[in-house]
């Protein structure tokens, strides 16, 4: 018996990984940062590997070490390691580390010296996103420093990589400009004597729409969880997460009754209110107040009044709803329930944020499917 849960369909993740793998001749790095976009990093990684991924990608070193501690042996890239992070464990645990500046490279080299092992590094070029990555002006200096560390036996230069600005608009001019800047960076590196083992640039959207960005590895995230990286475009992916709860209480109230904090909603007739035990502490965006979709027993309604920390109220009219009935915030959408895309549209965000928020401690994450079921 559950009160509220985030149900994660691992067979869907495996099938999505297989679909993505079939869309490319490159290797697939399954991105499981943000606790697998709220789906659980370790089970999501296992399902993606079962579907054909062979690499794993995360943001922090801590995320990478969690995967290693769970016994995952695939190559893992951790791409955001700031100053003061103890990189030694990353080197010892065979985690690939990013370097986007000579300072970051020096930290990696220092860890390699401590470990007495060469560190595996991916050098990142900023091709226009202006986030991580070395500016083209600083790139030759970074590559020269990496080549020296390599010659000293302190690093293995595994990859040269970058990240796209606008892959969700496959015809956007920035993609061609970034491809050109990336090719330039590879050429500069080659002149310095650095030819990486792998080159990688594409996220989900580019994996599904721009084969010219695939190179040796693609890095899909959102597609693995079954959500479209391009709103409104159907790639045949299956959403893996269902966020649902059982109605905790129902009550009849008269017309003109204000509902929830601030009375931002008033009933317009005598009606039944259903209390659903999920709130913003669980990942329901508070911006969903009066606009977020919810299905109860398969029928669609909208959140009535403010989203609270622990609960929301749904006005179900004269429909027959009882405590214990199923309320679904979002799911795959094939049982009449809203999807993460519907929530994203209702509150003007992206589907990524909707599912990633549901990684809380209070809502049990229940994994179904996966290897143990065949
Ligand atoms: C998050 C992320 C990805 C995956 O992006 P999606 O749009 O979810 O496929 C790939 N590469 C990097 C560097 C990222 O930060």
Short mmCIF file of C-alpha atoms and ligand atoms in Angstrom, two decimals:
data_model
loop_
_atom_site.label_atom_id
_atom_site.label_comp_id
_atom_site.label_asym_id
_atom_site.label_seq_id
_atom_site.Cartn_x
_atom_site.Cartn_y
_atom_site.Cartn_z
CA UNK A 1 0.00 0.00 0.00
CA UNK A 2 1.39 3.41 -0.93
CA UNK A 3 0.28 6.92 -0.10
CA UNK A 4 2.38 8.65 -2.73
CA UNK A 5 5.09 7.38 -5.00
CA UNK A 6 7.28 8.13 -7.96
CA UNK A 7 7.12 4.95 -10.00
CA UNK A 8 10.01 4.42 -12.40
CA UNK A 9 9.68 1.98 -15.27
CA UNK A 10 13.17 0.62 -15.88
CA UNK A 11 12.05 -1.32 -18.93
CA UNK A 12 11.09 2.02 -20.47
CA UNK A 13 14.58 3.40 -19.75
CA UNK A 14 16.14 0.30 -21.29
CA UNK A 15 13.90 0.60 -24.38
CA UNK A 16 14.66 4.31 -24.71
CA UNK A 17 18.40 3.58 -24.51
CA UNK A 18 17.96 0.97 -27.23
CA UNK A 19 16.05 3.47 -29.39
CA UNK A 20 18.78 6.07 -28.93
CA UNK A 21 21.52 3.50 -29.62
CA UNK A 22 19.79 2.54 -32.88
CA UNK A 23 19.81 6.21 -33.93
CA UNK A 24 23.62 6.43 -34.03
CA UNK A 25 26.76 4.56 -34.90
CA UNK A 26 28.52 6.33 -32.02
CA UNK A 27 28.82 4.90 -28.53
CA UNK A 28 26.19 6.06 -26.05
CA UNK A 29 27.13 7.80 -22.79
CA UNK A 30 23.99 7.61 -20.62
CA UNK A 31 23.70 10.84 -18.64
CA UNK A 32 22.53 10.03 -15.11
CA UNK A 33 23.35 13.32 -13.34
CA UNK A 34 20.82 14.85 -10.95
CA UNK A 35 20.16 11.37 -9.55
CA UNK A 36 19.20 10.16 -12.99
CA UNK A 37 17.00 13.23 -13.62
CA UNK A 38 15.08 12.20 -10.48
CA UNK A 39 14.72 8.55 -11.55
CA UNK A 40 17.55 7.14 -9.40
CA UNK A 41 21.09 7.21 -10.79
CA UNK A 42 22.13 3.61 -10.17
CA UNK A 43 19.02 1.76 -11.43
CA UNK A 44 18.73 4.18 -14.36
CA UNK A 45 22.38 3.59 -15.25
CA UNK A 46 21.90 -0.17 -15.13
CA UNK A 47 18.80 0.00 -17.32
CA UNK A 48 20.53 2.28 -19.85
CA UNK A 49 23.55 -0.03 -19.99
CA UNK A 50 21.19 -2.98 -20.55
CA UNK A 51 19.69 -1.01 -23.47
CA UNK A 52 23.02 -0.47 -25.20
CA UNK A 53 24.77 2.45 -23.51
CA UNK A 54 28.44 1.77 -22.75
CA UNK A 55 29.51 4.97 -20.97
CA UNK A 56 28.02 6.96 -18.09
CA UNK A 57 28.05 10.73 -17.67
CA UNK A 58 27.48 12.73 -14.50
CA UNK A 59 28.11 16.21 -13.21
CA UNK A 60 29.89 15.79 -9.88
CA UNK A 61 32.62 13.50 -8.64
CA UNK A 62 30.26 12.43 -5.85
CA UNK A 63 27.77 11.21 -8.42
CA UNK A 64 30.49 9.24 -10.20
CA UNK A 65 31.69 7.64 -6.96
CA UNK A 66 28.11 6.60 -6.12
CA UNK A 67 27.99 4.66 -9.40
CA UNK A 68 31.37 3.04 -8.71
CA UNK A 69 30.29 2.12 -5.16
CA UNK A 70 27.28 0.35 -6.67
CA UNK A 71 29.66 -1.79 -8.68
CA UNK A 72 29.27 -0.16 -12.08
CA UNK A 73 32.46 -0.59 -14.08
CA UNK A 74 31.61 1.29 -17.31
CA UNK A 75 33.73 4.36 -18.09
CA UNK A 76 32.29 7.38 -16.26
CA UNK A 77 32.92 11.04 -17.02
CA UNK A 78 32.38 13.63 -14.25
CA UNK A 79 32.28 17.04 -15.89
CA UNK A 80 32.06 19.65 -13.21
CA UNK A 81 34.84 19.53 -10.68
CA UNK A 82 35.54 22.80 -8.96
CA UNK A 83 38.43 23.81 -6.73
CA UNK A 84 39.01 21.95 -3.48
CA UNK A 85 37.35 18.73 -4.60
CA UNK A 86 39.41 15.69 -3.53
CA UNK A 87 40.12 14.32 -6.98
CA UNK A 88 42.42 11.60 -5.70
CA UNK A 89 39.50 9.23 -5.14
CA UNK A 90 38.28 9.95 -8.65
CA UNK A 91 41.65 8.94 -10.11
CA UNK A 92 41.82 5.83 -7.93
CA UNK A 93 38.26 4.85 -8.86
CA UNK A 94 39.01 5.29 -12.56
CA UNK A 95 36.63 8.21 -13.06
CA UNK A 96 37.28 10.33 -16.15
CA UNK A 97 37.71 13.97 -15.16
CA UNK A 98 37.06 17.12 -17.10
CA UNK A 99 39.61 19.90 -17.52
CA UNK A 100 38.53 23.21 -18.97
CA UNK A 101 41.39 25.38 -17.74
CA UNK A 102 45.05 25.03 -16.83
CA UNK A 103 44.02 25.38 -13.15
CA UNK A 104 41.62 22.45 -13.41
CA UNK A 105 44.23 20.44 -15.27
CA UNK A 106 46.77 21.20 -12.53
CA UNK A 107 44.34 19.89 -9.90
CA UNK A 108 43.87 16.70 -11.90
CA UNK A 109 47.63 16.31 -12.35
CA UNK A 110 48.19 16.82 -8.62
CA UNK A 111 45.65 14.07 -7.89
CA UNK A 112 47.39 11.77 -10.37
CA UNK A 113 50.73 12.41 -8.64
CA UNK A 114 49.19 11.56 -5.26
CA UNK A 115 47.53 8.45 -6.67
CA UNK A 116 50.67 7.35 -8.48
CA UNK A 117 48.44 6.69 -11.49
CA UNK A 118 47.75 8.63 -14.67
CA UNK A 119 44.41 10.48 -14.55
CA UNK A 120 41.96 10.08 -17.42
CA UNK A 121 41.01 13.53 -18.68
CA UNK A 122 38.63 15.04 -21.20
CA UNK A 123 39.57 18.53 -22.35
CA UNK A 124 36.58 20.79 -22.87
CA UNK A 125 36.44 23.53 -25.47
CA UNK A 126 33.82 26.27 -25.14
CA UNK A 127 32.31 26.45 -28.63
CA UNK A 128 29.76 29.11 -27.70
CA UNK A 129 27.68 28.05 -24.68
CA UNK A 130 29.88 30.18 -22.41
CA UNK A 131 29.43 27.75 -19.55
CA UNK A 132 32.12 25.11 -18.91
CA UNK A 133 34.95 24.85 -21.42
CA UNK A 134 38.11 26.67 -22.41
CA UNK A 135 37.80 29.80 -24.54
CA UNK A 136 39.42 29.30 -27.97
CA UNK A 137 42.09 31.91 -27.07
CA UNK A 138 43.20 29.80 -24.10
CA UNK A 139 42.78 26.44 -25.80
CA UNK A 140 46.34 26.04 -27.18
CA UNK A 141 47.80 26.71 -23.72
CA UNK A 142 45.50 24.13 -22.15
CA UNK A 143 46.27 21.52 -24.80
CA UNK A 144 50.02 22.15 -24.49
CA UNK A 145 49.83 21.70 -20.72
CA UNK A 146 47.85 18.49 -21.19
CA UNK A 147 50.36 17.21 -23.74
CA UNK A 148 53.19 17.85 -21.29
CA UNK A 149 51.34 16.06 -18.47
CA UNK A 150 50.70 13.19 -20.85
CA UNK A 151 54.39 13.00 -21.81
CA UNK A 152 55.22 12.99 -18.09
CA UNK A 153 52.94 9.98 -17.63
CA UNK A 154 50.51 11.90 -15.42
CA UNK A 155 47.42 12.01 -17.63
CA UNK A 156 45.83 10.03 -20.37
CA UNK A 157 44.03 12.40 -22.76
CA UNK A 158 40.85 10.43 -23.34
CA UNK A 159 38.54 13.01 -24.86
CA UNK A 160 38.06 16.41 -26.39
CA UNK A 161 34.50 17.59 -26.08
CA UNK A 162 31.99 20.42 -26.03
CA UNK A 163 28.27 21.08 -25.44
CA UNK A 164 25.60 22.60 -27.68
CA UNK A 165 23.61 25.78 -27.09
CA UNK A 166 20.53 25.19 -29.19
CA UNK A 167 20.23 21.52 -30.10
CA UNK A 168 16.49 21.65 -29.38
CA UNK A 169 16.16 23.73 -32.56
CA UNK A 170 17.88 21.37 -35.03
CA UNK A 171 18.21 23.95 -37.83
CA UNK A 172 19.60 26.68 -35.60
CA UNK A 173 22.64 28.50 -36.97
CA UNK A 174 24.53 28.14 -33.68
CA UNK A 175 24.84 24.38 -34.27
CA UNK A 176 26.84 24.86 -37.47
CA UNK A 177 28.93 27.56 -35.81
CA UNK A 178 29.66 25.29 -32.84
CA UNK A 179 30.51 22.37 -35.10
CA UNK A 180 33.02 24.57 -36.93
CA UNK A 181 34.52 25.83 -33.66
CA UNK A 182 34.78 22.26 -32.38
CA UNK A 183 36.54 21.10 -35.57
CA UNK A 184 38.94 24.05 -35.20
CA UNK A 185 39.73 23.02 -31.63
CA UNK A 186 40.40 19.43 -32.74
CA UNK A 187 42.71 20.72 -35.48
CA UNK A 188 44.60 22.95 -33.04
CA UNK A 189 45.03 20.01 -30.68
CA UNK A 190 46.26 17.79 -33.48
CA UNK A 191 48.88 20.36 -34.46
CA UNK A 192 50.10 20.29 -30.86
CA UNK A 193 50.23 16.50 -31.06
CA UNK A 194 47.06 15.63 -29.18
CA UNK A 195 44.60 13.29 -30.85
CA UNK A 196 41.92 12.20 -28.38
CA UNK A 197 40.57 8.66 -28.15
CA UNK A 198 37.01 10.01 -28.25
CA UNK A 199 35.26 13.16 -29.41
CA UNK A 200 31.79 14.06 -28.13
CA UNK A 201 29.35 16.90 -28.57
CA UNK A 202 25.73 15.72 -28.88
CA UNK A 203 23.03 15.74 -26.18
CA UNK A 204 19.63 14.03 -26.65
CA UNK A 205 18.25 16.52 -29.15
CA UNK A 206 21.36 16.41 -31.34
CA UNK A 207 21.53 12.62 -31.02
CA UNK A 208 18.00 12.36 -32.40
CA UNK A 209 18.17 15.05 -35.07
CA UNK A 210 21.77 15.91 -36.05
CA UNK A 211 23.93 12.89 -37.00
CA UNK A 212 26.68 15.31 -38.07
CA UNK A 213 27.27 16.08 -34.36
CA UNK A 214 27.68 12.48 -33.20
CA UNK A 215 31.46 11.92 -33.55
CA UNK A 216 32.56 9.00 -31.31
CA UNK A 217 30.17 9.27 -28.35
CA UNK A 218 26.73 10.83 -27.89
CA UNK A 219 25.56 12.02 -24.45
CA UNK A 220 21.78 11.64 -24.17
CA UNK A 221 20.04 12.33 -20.88
CA UNK A 222 16.40 13.34 -21.11
CA UNK A 223 15.63 10.94 -23.98
CA UNK A 224 16.60 7.97 -21.79
CA UNK A 225 13.88 8.93 -19.35
CA UNK A 226 11.39 8.95 -22.20
CA UNK A 227 10.84 12.68 -22.53
CA UNK A 228 11.22 14.53 -25.78
CA UNK A 229 14.14 16.98 -25.87
CA UNK A 230 12.16 19.02 -28.40
CA UNK A 231 8.73 20.05 -27.10
CA UNK A 232 6.00 18.81 -29.40
CA UNK A 233 8.19 16.34 -31.29
CA UNK A 234 7.48 12.64 -30.88
CA UNK A 235 10.49 10.37 -31.16
CA UNK A 236 8.69 7.23 -29.95
CA UNK A 237 10.21 7.45 -26.47
CA UNK A 238 8.33 6.15 -23.42
CA UNK A 239 8.17 8.32 -20.28
CA UNK A 240 9.58 6.29 -17.40
CA UNK A 241 8.24 8.17 -14.38
CA UNK A 242 4.72 8.25 -12.95
CA UNK A 243 4.09 10.57 -9.98
CA UNK A 244 0.96 9.57 -8.15
CA UNK A 245 -0.77 9.50 -4.77
CA UNK A 246 -3.90 8.14 -3.22
CA UNK A 247 -6.63 10.62 -2.36
CA UNK A 248 -6.39 11.04 1.42
CA UNK A 249 -9.74 12.73 2.13
CA UNK A 250 -12.82 13.93 0.28
CA UNK A 251 -15.49 16.39 1.42
CA UNK A 252 -18.58 18.14 0.09
CA UNK A 253 -18.42 21.93 0.30
CA UNK A 254 -20.91 24.61 -0.72
CA UNK A 255 -20.63 27.11 -3.56
CA UNK A 256 -18.44 30.11 -2.78
CA UNK A 257 -16.01 28.21 -0.56
CA UNK A 258 -12.40 29.46 -0.70
CA UNK A 259 -9.77 26.72 -1.04
CA UNK A 260 -6.19 26.45 0.29
CA UNK A 261 -3.84 29.25 1.45
CA UNK A 262 -4.85 32.71 0.35
CA UNK A 263 -8.17 31.51 -1.04
CA UNK A 264 -6.97 31.92 -4.61
CA UNK A 265 -9.71 29.50 -5.70
CA UNK A 266 -13.44 29.60 -4.90
CA UNK A 267 -15.92 26.84 -5.67
CA UNK A 268 -18.56 27.97 -8.14
CA UNK A 269 -21.13 25.36 -7.03
CA UNK A 270 -21.63 22.75 -4.37
CA UNK A 271 -18.84 20.30 -5.08
CA UNK A 272 -16.51 17.57 -3.82
CA UNK A 273 -12.93 18.46 -2.91
CA UNK A 274 -10.30 15.72 -2.95
CA UNK A 275 -7.12 16.10 -0.91
CA UNK A 276 -4.01 14.70 -2.61
CA UNK A 277 -0.96 14.17 -0.37
CA UNK A 278 1.75 15.62 -2.62
CA UNK A 279 3.15 19.13 -2.31
CA UNK A 280 6.17 21.23 -3.06
CA UNK A 281 8.31 19.31 -0.56
CA UNK A 282 7.72 16.33 -2.81
CA UNK A 283 8.52 18.12 -6.06
CA UNK A 284 5.16 19.58 -7.10
CA UNK A 285 6.05 23.05 -8.38
CA UNK A 286 4.25 25.75 -6.38
CA UNK A 287 3.77 27.55 -9.69
CA UNK A 288 1.30 24.75 -10.42
CA UNK A 289 -1.23 26.52 -8.15
CA UNK A 290 -4.52 26.74 -10.10
CA UNK A 291 -2.88 25.55 -13.33
CA UNK A 292 -1.22 22.16 -12.73
CA UNK A 293 -3.07 19.18 -14.23
CA UNK A 294 -4.02 16.15 -12.13
CA UNK A 295 -6.02 13.08 -13.08
CA UNK A 296 -8.18 11.28 -10.55
CA UNK A 297 -9.45 7.84 -11.57
CA UNK A 298 -8.30 8.66 -15.10
CA UNK A 299 -10.21 11.95 -15.46
CA UNK A 300 -8.38 15.28 -15.83
CA UNK A 301 -8.75 18.17 -13.39
CA UNK A 302 -6.64 21.17 -12.37
CA UNK A 303 -5.09 21.90 -8.96
CA UNK A 304 -7.58 24.06 -7.00
CA UNK A 305 -5.85 26.91 -5.16
CA UNK A 306 -2.28 27.00 -3.91
CA UNK A 307 0.09 24.06 -3.94
CA UNK A 308 1.10 23.57 -0.28
CA UNK A 309 4.24 21.97 1.10
CA UNK A 310 2.58 18.61 1.59
CA UNK A 311 -0.71 18.60 -0.27
CA UNK A 312 -2.89 19.86 -3.07
CA UNK A 313 -6.67 20.05 -3.40
CA UNK A 314 -8.61 18.99 -6.49
CA UNK A 315 -12.20 20.09 -7.19
CA UNK A 316 -13.84 17.00 -8.70
CA UNK A 317 -17.38 18.37 -8.96
CA UNK A 318 -20.00 15.66 -8.57
CA UNK A 319 -17.69 12.90 -9.74
CA UNK A 320 -17.52 9.81 -7.58
CA UNK A 321 -14.14 10.06 -5.82
CA UNK A 322 -13.26 8.32 -2.55
CA UNK A 323 -10.27 8.21 -0.21
CA UNK A 324 -7.79 5.71 -1.62
CA UNK A 325 -8.57 6.52 -5.25
CA UNK A 326 -5.60 7.15 -7.52
CA UNK A 327 -4.50 10.71 -8.36
CA UNK A 328 -1.78 11.00 -11.01
CA UNK A 329 0.20 14.19 -11.51
CA UNK A 330 2.04 12.90 -14.53
CA UNK A 331 2.89 9.65 -16.24
CA UNK A 332 3.33 8.22 -19.75
CA UNK A 333 -0.08 9.63 -20.69
CA UNK A 334 -1.74 6.47 -21.93
CA UNK A 335 -4.28 6.16 -19.10
CA UNK A 336 -5.69 9.66 -19.47
CA UNK A 337 -3.18 11.12 -17.04
CA UNK A 338 -1.20 14.32 -17.67
CA UNK A 339 2.44 14.06 -18.76
CA UNK A 340 5.55 15.86 -17.56
CA UNK A 341 5.23 17.86 -20.79
CA UNK A 342 1.73 18.98 -19.75
CA UNK A 343 3.11 20.18 -16.41
CA UNK A 344 6.01 21.92 -18.12
CA UNK A 345 3.65 23.74 -20.43
CA UNK A 346 1.29 24.68 -17.58
CA UNK A 347 4.03 26.36 -15.56
CA UNK A 348 6.28 27.54 -18.38
CA UNK A 349 9.29 25.34 -17.77
CA UNK A 350 10.85 22.26 -19.40
CA UNK A 351 10.00 18.60 -18.80
CA UNK A 352 13.53 18.09 -17.39
CA UNK A 353 12.70 20.20 -14.34
CA UNK A 354 9.39 18.45 -13.66
CA UNK A 355 10.86 14.95 -13.31
CA UNK A 356 14.15 16.00 -11.69
CA UNK A 357 12.23 17.67 -8.85
CA UNK A 358 10.66 14.35 -7.91
CA UNK A 359 13.86 12.99 -6.42
CA UNK A 360 12.79 13.81 -2.86
CA UNK A 361 13.21 11.60 0.17
CA UNK A 362 9.59 11.61 1.24
CA UNK A 363 8.04 10.16 -1.88
CA UNK A 364 9.30 6.61 -2.22
CA UNK A 365 10.79 5.95 -5.60
CA UNK A 366 9.59 2.55 -6.72
CA UNK A 367 11.48 0.91 -9.55
CA UNK A 368 9.61 -1.61 -11.66
CA UNK A 369 10.96 -3.77 -14.46
CA UNK A 370 14.67 -4.02 -15.10
CA UNK A 371 17.03 -6.94 -15.01
CA UNK A 372 15.47 -8.78 -12.08
CA UNK A 373 12.29 -9.26 -14.11
CA UNK A 374 14.09 -10.43 -17.21
C1 LIG B 1 22.88 17.36 -19.07
C2 LIG B 1 23.91 17.20 -20.09
C3 LIG B 1 23.74 16.33 -21.18
C4 LIG B 1 22.44 15.63 -21.47
O1 LIG B 1 21.51 16.56 -21.99
P1 LIG B 1 20.05 16.12 -22.46
O2 LIG B 1 19.49 17.33 -23.09
O3 LIG B 1 19.32 15.71 -21.23
O4 LIG B 1 20.23 14.98 -23.39
C5 LIG B 1 24.81 16.12 -22.03
N1 LIG B 1 25.99 16.75 -21.84
C6 LIG B 1 26.16 17.63 -20.83
C7 LIG B 1 27.47 18.32 -20.68
C8 LIG B 1 25.14 17.89 -19.93
O5 LIG B 1 25.33 18.78 -18.94
#
